[in-house]
Short mmCIF file of C-alpha atoms in Angstrom, two decimals:
data_model
loop_
_atom_site.label_atom_id
_atom_site.label_comp_id
_atom_site.label_asym_id
_atom_site.label_seq_id
_atom_site.Cartn_x
_atom_site.Cartn_y
_atom_site.Cartn_z
CA MET A 1 78.37 101.03 96.24
CA TYR A 2 78.98 97.78 94.35
CA ASP A 3 76.74 96.05 91.82
CA SER A 4 78.98 93.14 90.86
CA ILE A 5 81.73 91.54 92.93
CA LEU A 6 84.30 89.11 91.54
CA LEU A 7 85.48 86.31 93.81
CA PRO A 8 88.36 84.19 92.46
CA PHE A 9 87.82 80.90 94.27
CA ASP A 10 89.91 77.73 94.61
CA GLY A 11 88.06 75.90 97.37
CA SER A 12 90.80 76.25 99.97
CA GLU A 13 90.05 76.91 103.64
CA GLY A 14 91.05 80.55 103.35
CA ALA A 15 88.99 81.00 100.20
CA ALA A 16 85.96 79.43 101.91
CA ALA A 17 86.17 81.99 104.74
CA VAL A 18 86.46 84.83 102.23
CA LEU A 19 83.47 83.39 100.35
CA HIS A 20 81.31 84.04 103.41
CA HIS A 21 82.82 87.51 103.82
CA ALA A 22 82.23 88.38 100.17
CA SER A 23 78.66 87.13 100.52
CA GLU A 24 78.11 89.50 103.44
CA ILE A 25 79.43 92.43 101.42
CA ALA A 26 77.30 91.46 98.41
CA HIS A 27 74.18 91.11 100.56
CA TRP A 28 74.80 94.54 102.12
CA ALA A 29 75.42 96.15 98.71
CA ASP A 30 72.62 94.20 96.97
CA ALA A 31 75.31 93.02 94.55
CA THR A 32 75.77 89.88 92.50
CA LEU A 33 78.77 87.68 93.23
CA ARG A 34 80.64 86.24 90.27
CA VAL A 35 82.58 83.21 91.52
CA VAL A 36 85.34 82.21 89.12
CA TYR A 37 87.86 79.39 89.16
CA VAL A 38 90.95 79.86 86.99
CA ALA A 39 92.37 76.63 85.62
CA ASP A 40 96.08 77.40 85.46
CA THR A 41 97.04 76.56 81.88
CA THR A 42 100.65 77.37 82.63
CA ARG A 43 100.70 73.92 84.27
CA ASP A 44 100.44 70.58 82.51
CA SER A 45 96.94 69.50 83.52
CA ILE A 46 95.96 67.42 80.50
CA THR A 47 95.28 63.72 81.00
CA VAL A 48 93.68 61.16 78.71
CA ILE A 49 90.66 59.20 79.92
CA GLU A 50 89.24 56.52 77.61
CA GLY A 51 90.87 58.16 74.64
CA HIS A 52 89.52 61.65 75.33
CA ALA A 53 91.67 64.56 76.40
CA VAL A 54 90.28 65.98 79.63
CA ASP A 55 91.61 69.05 81.37
CA THR A 56 91.57 67.85 84.96
CA LEU A 57 91.94 71.37 86.31
CA VAL A 58 88.81 72.51 84.50
CA GLN A 59 86.95 69.48 85.83
CA GLN A 60 88.23 70.22 89.30
CA GLY A 61 87.21 73.86 88.90
CA GLU A 62 83.66 72.91 87.96
CA GLU A 63 83.40 70.81 91.10
CA ILE A 64 84.82 73.60 93.26
CA VAL A 65 82.47 76.32 91.98
CA GLU A 66 79.56 73.90 92.36
CA GLU A 67 80.42 73.55 96.06
CA ALA A 68 80.69 77.33 96.33
CA ALA A 69 77.25 77.63 94.74
CA LYS A 70 75.77 75.29 97.35
CA THR A 71 77.18 77.47 100.12
CA LEU A 72 75.89 80.66 98.49
CA ASP A 73 72.45 79.08 98.13
CA THR A 74 72.33 78.53 101.89
CA LEU A 75 73.44 82.13 102.43
CA GLY A 76 70.77 83.48 100.10
CA ALA A 77 73.29 85.24 97.87
CA SER A 78 72.79 86.28 94.28
CA TYR A 79 75.61 84.76 92.24
CA ARG A 80 77.00 83.43 88.99
CA THR A 81 79.80 80.91 88.53
CA ASP A 82 82.42 80.49 85.86
CA VAL A 83 85.47 78.37 85.08
CA VAL A 84 88.11 79.88 82.81
CA GLN A 85 91.58 78.95 81.69
CA GLY A 86 94.75 81.02 81.80
CA ASN A 87 97.55 82.38 83.91
CA PRO A 88 95.67 83.12 87.18
CA ALA A 89 96.69 86.68 88.09
CA PRO A 90 96.44 88.38 84.67
CA THR A 91 93.35 86.32 83.86
CA ILE A 92 91.60 87.54 87.02
CA ALA A 93 92.56 91.17 86.36
CA GLU A 94 91.42 90.98 82.74
CA TYR A 95 88.21 89.16 83.70
CA ALA A 96 87.31 91.87 86.23
CA GLU A 97 87.72 94.58 83.62
CA ARG A 98 86.00 92.69 80.80
CA TYR A 99 82.89 91.97 82.86
CA ASP A 100 82.74 95.41 84.53
CA GLN A 101 83.27 94.14 88.05
CA ASP A 102 83.20 96.80 90.77
CA LEU A 103 85.34 94.93 93.29
CA VAL A 104 87.58 91.86 93.43
CA VAL A 105 87.63 89.94 96.73
CA MET A 106 90.25 87.28 97.36
CA PRO A 107 92.39 85.68 100.07
CA THR A 108 96.13 86.25 100.08
CA HIS A 109 96.84 82.54 100.01
CA GLY A 110 95.31 79.49 98.38
CA ARG A 111 96.08 75.81 98.09
CA GLU A 112 99.80 76.23 98.64
CA GLY A 113 99.09 77.51 102.13
CA VAL A 114 101.85 79.45 103.81
CA SER A 115 103.98 79.50 100.66
CA ARG A 116 101.48 81.94 99.20
CA TYR A 117 102.73 84.57 101.64
CA LEU A 118 105.93 84.73 99.64
CA ILE A 119 106.51 87.52 97.16
CA GLY A 120 104.73 86.75 93.91
CA SER A 121 101.48 85.27 95.26
CA VAL A 122 98.48 85.38 92.96
CA ALA A 123 96.71 87.92 95.20
CA GLU A 124 99.67 90.30 95.19
CA LYS A 125 99.98 90.03 91.42
CA VAL A 126 96.28 90.79 91.02
CA VAL A 127 96.72 93.87 93.20
CA ARG A 128 99.54 95.01 90.92
CA LEU A 129 97.62 94.37 87.72
CA SER A 130 94.00 95.21 88.51
CA GLU A 131 92.33 98.43 87.46
CA VAL A 132 89.41 97.37 89.65
CA PRO A 133 89.65 97.82 93.45
CA VAL A 134 90.86 94.65 95.18
CA LEU A 135 89.94 93.57 98.70
CA THR A 136 92.42 91.02 100.02
CA ALA A 137 92.08 89.13 103.28
CA ARG A 138 94.90 87.24 104.94
CA MET A 139 93.50 84.20 106.70
CA GLN A 140 95.21 82.63 109.65
CA PRO A 141 93.70 80.42 112.38
CA ASP A 142 93.58 83.21 114.98
CA GLU A 143 92.08 85.81 112.62
CA THR A 144 88.44 86.53 111.81
CA LEU A 145 86.70 88.72 109.27
CA VAL A 146 84.24 91.32 110.55
CA PHE A 147 81.51 92.97 108.50
CA PRO A 148 80.10 95.59 108.46
CA TYR A 149 83.39 97.40 109.03
CA GLU A 150 82.95 99.76 111.97
CA ARG A 151 86.49 101.20 111.95
CA ILE A 152 88.43 101.75 108.72
CA LEU A 153 92.04 102.90 108.44
CA VAL A 154 93.13 105.17 105.59
CA PRO A 155 96.92 105.49 105.34
CA THR A 156 98.04 108.44 103.21
CA ASP A 157 101.26 110.06 102.06
CA GLY A 158 99.51 112.93 100.29
CA SER A 159 100.19 111.53 96.82
CA THR A 160 97.62 111.57 94.03
CA GLY A 161 97.29 107.80 94.26
CA ALA A 162 96.66 107.93 98.00
CA GLU A 163 94.06 110.67 97.59
CA HIS A 164 92.24 108.68 94.89
CA ALA A 165 92.17 105.58 97.10
CA ALA A 166 90.94 107.67 100.02
CA GLU A 167 87.97 108.90 97.96
CA HIS A 168 86.86 105.33 97.26
CA THR A 169 87.43 104.22 100.85
CA LEU A 170 85.59 107.23 102.27
CA SER A 171 82.58 106.45 100.06
CA LEU A 172 82.56 102.96 101.55
CA ALA A 173 82.99 104.30 105.08
CA ALA A 174 80.11 106.76 104.59
CA ALA A 175 77.84 103.99 103.34
CA LEU A 176 78.75 101.86 106.37
CA ASP A 177 78.61 104.79 108.82
CA ALA A 178 82.09 103.72 109.94
CA THR A 179 84.69 105.58 111.97
CA VAL A 180 87.66 106.54 109.79
CA HIS A 181 91.19 106.62 111.16
CA VAL A 182 93.51 108.65 108.91
CA LEU A 183 97.21 107.89 109.26
CA SER A 184 100.30 109.47 107.78
CA VAL A 185 103.76 108.28 108.73
CA VAL A 186 106.94 110.32 108.84
CA ASP A 187 109.40 107.70 107.69
CA ASP A 188 112.44 108.68 109.72
CA SER A 189 113.19 105.12 110.83
CA ALA A 190 116.54 105.12 109.04
CA LEU A 191 117.65 108.51 110.34
CA GLY A 192 119.74 109.31 113.40
CA PRO A 193 118.42 111.32 116.37
CA ASP A 194 120.23 114.47 115.21
CA VAL A 195 118.53 114.33 111.82
CA ARG A 196 115.08 113.63 113.24
CA SER A 197 115.15 116.93 115.10
CA SER A 198 116.38 118.89 112.10
CA VAL A 199 114.49 121.05 109.63
CA SER A 200 114.14 117.97 107.41
CA GLY A 201 112.27 116.16 110.14
CA GLU A 202 110.00 119.14 110.74
CA ARG A 203 109.23 119.31 107.05
CA GLY A 204 108.33 115.61 107.03
CA GLU A 205 105.87 116.11 109.88
CA GLN A 206 104.34 119.10 108.11
CA VAL A 207 103.82 117.07 104.93
CA ALA A 208 102.29 114.22 106.91
CA THR A 209 99.96 116.57 108.78
CA GLU A 210 98.83 118.21 105.54
CA ALA A 211 98.17 114.79 104.00
CA VAL A 212 95.97 113.81 106.95
CA GLU A 213 94.09 117.11 106.89
CA ALA A 214 93.36 116.71 103.17
CA VAL A 215 91.74 113.33 103.78
CA LEU A 216 89.79 114.67 106.75
CA GLU A 217 88.40 117.47 104.59
CA SER A 218 87.36 114.91 102.00
CA ALA A 219 85.79 112.77 104.73
CA GLU A 220 83.62 115.69 105.77
CA ALA A 221 82.54 116.18 102.16
CA HIS A 222 81.55 112.51 102.00
CA GLY A 223 79.48 112.83 105.15
CA VAL A 224 81.85 110.86 107.36
CA THR A 225 81.38 112.44 110.77
CA ASP A 226 83.50 110.24 113.04
CA THR A 227 87.21 110.62 112.24
CA VAL A 228 90.49 110.19 114.10
CA ARG A 229 93.81 111.70 112.95
CA HIS A 230 97.17 110.00 113.39
CA VAL A 231 100.64 111.34 112.52
CA GLU A 232 103.32 108.86 113.50
CA HIS A 233 107.09 108.51 113.11
CA GLY A 234 108.81 105.30 112.07
CA ALA A 235 108.55 102.61 109.43
CA PRO A 236 105.24 102.96 107.52
CA VAL A 237 104.14 99.32 107.53
CA GLU A 238 104.91 98.91 111.23
CA ALA A 239 102.96 102.09 111.98
CA ILE A 240 100.00 100.80 109.96
CA LEU A 241 100.00 97.46 111.79
CA ASP A 242 100.32 99.20 115.17
CA CYS A 243 97.39 101.47 114.32
CA ILE A 244 95.26 98.47 113.32
CA GLU A 245 95.95 96.73 116.62
CA ALA A 246 95.65 99.77 118.87
CA ASN A 247 92.33 100.90 117.41
CA ASP A 248 90.71 97.54 116.62
CA VAL A 249 90.50 98.48 112.95
CA HIS A 250 88.33 96.20 110.78
CA ALA A 251 89.70 97.12 107.33
CA VAL A 252 92.33 99.23 105.57
CA GLY A 253 91.87 101.24 102.37
CA MET A 254 94.96 102.46 100.53
CA GLY A 255 96.42 103.27 97.13
CA THR A 256 98.87 101.36 95.02
CA THR A 257 101.99 102.86 93.47
CA GLY A 258 104.01 102.53 90.32
CA ARG A 259 103.16 102.30 86.65
CA ARG A 260 100.42 100.40 84.85
CA GLY A 261 100.94 96.67 84.50
CA THR A 262 103.39 94.48 86.34
CA ASP A 263 105.13 97.48 87.88
CA ARG A 264 101.88 98.87 89.34
CA ILE A 265 103.28 98.05 92.73
CA LEU A 266 107.02 97.92 93.12
CA LEU A 267 108.18 94.85 95.02
CA GLY A 268 108.57 95.76 98.66
CA SER A 269 106.22 98.76 98.52
CA VAL A 270 104.17 99.78 101.55
CA ALA A 271 100.96 98.62 99.87
CA GLU A 272 102.37 95.21 98.99
CA LYS A 273 103.79 94.66 102.47
CA THR A 274 100.50 95.72 104.04
CA VAL A 275 98.53 93.30 101.86
CA ARG A 276 100.87 90.53 102.93
CA SER A 277 100.97 91.28 106.66
CA ALA A 278 97.78 93.04 107.79
CA PRO A 279 95.49 90.88 109.99
CA VAL A 280 92.41 92.58 108.49
CA PRO A 281 91.11 93.00 104.92
CA VAL A 282 93.04 95.51 102.82
CA LEU A 283 91.26 97.41 100.05
CA THR A 284 93.76 98.56 97.41
CA VAL A 285 92.69 101.08 94.79
CA ALA A 286 94.77 101.86 91.73
CA ARG A 287 94.78 105.39 90.37
CA PRO A 288 93.33 105.47 86.82
CA GLU A 289 95.73 106.63 84.12
#
C-alpha cells in the first residue's frame, strides 16, 4: 500500500506518539519512514558562536531527528532522516512530492501545544497544500492511537473528491481487512421542521443514500466484505464525531475540497473541522487535478 512514508517531526510529546504510530504503519506496509525536521526560516534563528554563524534551529533539528532515529532503531523500523529549512507547511508538502512519498503522517499540534488547534496550524496547512495523502492524529492525554485499524469511517457527500478519497481509503481497509462504516449526512441543521419534511428534505436524503450506495459498491469491488451504512441528519462534523464514538471507529478517510494550493480546503470546511476535532487519525486525500 505504501512504500515510503514522510513523518514531519519536531520532538514534541504528540509527535513522539505519532512516531510510534507511523512506525507501526511502516512495519505493516514494509515501508521506509523518512523523518524530517523543518527549520522554520521564517523565524530569526541565527546566532553567532565564536565568530561563526550557526542556525540554532538546524542544530536543534539534527538533535531531534537523532533522538527519533534512536527510537526507530529500538522499534526495528527502516528509516531515513533529514533536516531542511523553509516555511514548514509548504516545505513539507513540496518535500513529499519531490521525494515521491506515498503518505504524510503528522500530529495536529506541535511545540506550541494547544495553540496549534487554532485555525492555521501547520498540519491543517499541509492538508490544504499536499497532493500526497495526509494522515493527521490529534493527540490529547485521554486519547490513544490504535493500529491496525479495525473499523474505518468513510464520510461521503457523493462528490468527485469524496469518491476519490473513498477509493484510497477502501484500498487501505481491504489491506487491513477492516470494517468500513460509510456515512452521508443530510445537512438540514439550519432548517426548520416544516422544511425538513418538504420535498427538499426528501431530495437531500435521496442524494445522501445514493452517495452511500456508491461507496458500498466500490467497497465490494475492492473486496471489503464487512460494511455498515449510515444516513444521518444534522451538522456534518457533529454526525461524523457521533459516528466515531458510537461505533468505536479507529480512523477516518475523507476527501478535501476547494482548488489547488492554499484554497485546497476552505477555512471552516467539514474536512478541516474533522482534522481539528476527531479523536482518531484522519486520512485526507486530495483529488488530483
